[in-house]
Short mmCIF file of C-alpha atoms in Angstrom, two decimals:
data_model
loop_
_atom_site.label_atom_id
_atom_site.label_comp_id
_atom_site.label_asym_id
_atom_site.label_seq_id
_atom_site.Cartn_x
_atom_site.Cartn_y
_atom_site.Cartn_z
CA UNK A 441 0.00 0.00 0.00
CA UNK A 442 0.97 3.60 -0.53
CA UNK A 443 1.26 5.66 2.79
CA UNK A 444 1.08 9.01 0.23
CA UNK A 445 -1.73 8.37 -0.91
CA UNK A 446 -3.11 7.90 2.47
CA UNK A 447 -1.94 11.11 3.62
CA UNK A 448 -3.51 13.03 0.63
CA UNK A 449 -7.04 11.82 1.42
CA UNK A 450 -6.53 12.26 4.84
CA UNK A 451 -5.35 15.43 4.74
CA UNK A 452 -8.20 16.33 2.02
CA UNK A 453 -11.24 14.66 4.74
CA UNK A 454 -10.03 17.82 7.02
CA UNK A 455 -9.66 20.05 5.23
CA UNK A 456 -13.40 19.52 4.09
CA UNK A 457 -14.41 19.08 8.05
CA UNK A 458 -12.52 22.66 8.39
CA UNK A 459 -14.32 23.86 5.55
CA UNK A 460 -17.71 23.12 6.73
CA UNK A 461 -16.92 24.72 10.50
CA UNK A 462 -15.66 27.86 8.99
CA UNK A 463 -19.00 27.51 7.11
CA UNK A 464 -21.47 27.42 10.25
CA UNK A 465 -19.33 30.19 12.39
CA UNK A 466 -20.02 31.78 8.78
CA UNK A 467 -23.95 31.58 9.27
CA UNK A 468 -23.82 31.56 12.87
CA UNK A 469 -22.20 35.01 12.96
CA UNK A 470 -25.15 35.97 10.20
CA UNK A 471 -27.56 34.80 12.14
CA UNK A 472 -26.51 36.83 15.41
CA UNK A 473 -26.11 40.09 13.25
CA UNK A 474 -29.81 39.38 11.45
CA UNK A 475 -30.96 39.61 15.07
CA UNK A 476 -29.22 42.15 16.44
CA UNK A 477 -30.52 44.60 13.16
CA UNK A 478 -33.75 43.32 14.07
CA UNK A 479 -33.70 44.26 17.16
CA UNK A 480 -32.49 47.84 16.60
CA UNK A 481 -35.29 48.47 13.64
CA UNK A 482 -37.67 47.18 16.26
CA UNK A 483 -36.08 50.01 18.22
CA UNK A 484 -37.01 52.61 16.11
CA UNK A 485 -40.38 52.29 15.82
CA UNK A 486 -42.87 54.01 17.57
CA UNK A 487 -44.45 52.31 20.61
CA UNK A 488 -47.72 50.72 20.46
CA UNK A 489 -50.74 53.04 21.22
CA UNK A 490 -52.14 52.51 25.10
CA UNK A 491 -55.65 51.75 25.61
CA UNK A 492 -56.67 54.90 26.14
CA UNK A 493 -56.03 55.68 22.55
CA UNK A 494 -57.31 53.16 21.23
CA UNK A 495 -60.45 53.96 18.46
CA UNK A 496 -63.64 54.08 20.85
CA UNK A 497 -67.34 52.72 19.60
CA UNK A 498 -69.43 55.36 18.07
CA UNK A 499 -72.39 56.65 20.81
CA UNK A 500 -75.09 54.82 18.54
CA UNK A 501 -73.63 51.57 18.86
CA UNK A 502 -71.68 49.44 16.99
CA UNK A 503 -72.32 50.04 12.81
CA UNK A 504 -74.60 47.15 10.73
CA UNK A 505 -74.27 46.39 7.82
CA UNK A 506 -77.40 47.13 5.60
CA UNK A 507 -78.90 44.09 3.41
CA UNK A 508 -81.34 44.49 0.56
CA UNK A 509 -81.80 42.83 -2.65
CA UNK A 510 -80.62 44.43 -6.05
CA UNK A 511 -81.29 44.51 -9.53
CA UNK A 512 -79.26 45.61 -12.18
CA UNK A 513 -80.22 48.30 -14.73
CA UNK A 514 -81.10 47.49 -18.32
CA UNK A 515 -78.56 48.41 -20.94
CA UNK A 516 -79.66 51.12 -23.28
CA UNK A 517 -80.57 50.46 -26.60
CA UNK A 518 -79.48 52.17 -29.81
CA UNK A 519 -82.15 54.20 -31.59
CA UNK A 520 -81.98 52.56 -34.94
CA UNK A 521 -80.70 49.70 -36.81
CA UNK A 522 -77.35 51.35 -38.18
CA UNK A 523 -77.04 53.24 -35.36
CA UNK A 524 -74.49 51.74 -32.03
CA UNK A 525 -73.40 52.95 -28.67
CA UNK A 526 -70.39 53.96 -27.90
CA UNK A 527 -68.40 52.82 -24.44
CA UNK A 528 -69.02 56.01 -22.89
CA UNK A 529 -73.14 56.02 -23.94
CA UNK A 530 -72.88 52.30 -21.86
CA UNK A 531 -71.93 54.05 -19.17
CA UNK A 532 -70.79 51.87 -16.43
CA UNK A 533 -73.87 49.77 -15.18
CA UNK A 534 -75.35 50.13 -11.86
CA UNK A 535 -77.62 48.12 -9.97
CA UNK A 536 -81.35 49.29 -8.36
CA UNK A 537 -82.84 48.67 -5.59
CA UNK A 538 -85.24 46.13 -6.10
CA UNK A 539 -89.13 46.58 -5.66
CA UNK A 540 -89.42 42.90 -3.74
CA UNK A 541 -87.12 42.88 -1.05
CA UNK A 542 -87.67 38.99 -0.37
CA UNK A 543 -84.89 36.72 -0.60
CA UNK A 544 -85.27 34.17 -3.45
CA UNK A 545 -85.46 30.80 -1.86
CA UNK A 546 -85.17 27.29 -3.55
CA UNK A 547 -88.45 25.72 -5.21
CA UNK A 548 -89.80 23.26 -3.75
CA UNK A 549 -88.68 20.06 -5.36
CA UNK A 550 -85.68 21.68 -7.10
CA UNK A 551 -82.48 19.71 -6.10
CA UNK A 552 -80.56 22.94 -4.24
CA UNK A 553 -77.40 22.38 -6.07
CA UNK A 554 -76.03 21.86 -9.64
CA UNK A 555 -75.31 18.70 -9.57
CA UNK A 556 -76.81 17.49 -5.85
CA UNK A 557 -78.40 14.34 -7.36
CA UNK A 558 -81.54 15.30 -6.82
CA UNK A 559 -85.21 15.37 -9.24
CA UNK A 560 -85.16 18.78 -10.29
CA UNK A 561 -87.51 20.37 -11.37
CA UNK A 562 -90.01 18.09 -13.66
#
């Protein structure tokens, strides 16, 4: 056997265990200074408010939120046959408030879903 070549891949395992500590005191010392640059920006900024500055409930209450049922406006028509609108005659199309306020509810018999497995309407 050759003693050399012994010493050549011994001498290249540590220098590859060397390698890989001067690697993690690398990161390590990153680490530490990501922290400590952390913890000065958190420095920096102001405090958090107290309670007593915290935003207070209005004197009617807390605010609801208002339900109703809509219905979107028709589109309007051009007045003859050669005759089209243009995008700013469209206008951008709102909704209405509807005349029946009553939420739509599934027919009876209908199967509730697309798809649910059930009759449908027949």
């Amino acid at each position: 056997m050759n003693t050399a070549m012994y010493e050549a891949a011994t001498s290249r395992q540590v220098f590859g265990y060397v390698l890989i500590l001067v690697a993690g005191v690398v990161l390590v010392g990153g680490l530490v200074w990501a922290v400590r640059l952390g913890f000065k920006v958190r420095q920096r900024e102001p405090v958090p408010p107290s309670p007593q500055e915290q935003p207070k409930l209005p004197p009617t209450g807390p605010v609801r939120e208002a339900s109703e049922m809509r219905e979107p406006r028709d589109v309007p028509r051009a007045g003859g046959e050669s005759e089209r609108l243009t995008p700013h005659q469209v206008d951008n199309i709102r909704s209405r408030r509807a005349d029946d306020q009553r939420r739509p509810r599934w027919s009876p018999g209908s199967s509730g879903s697309f798809g649910g497995g059930g009759g449908g309407r027949t």
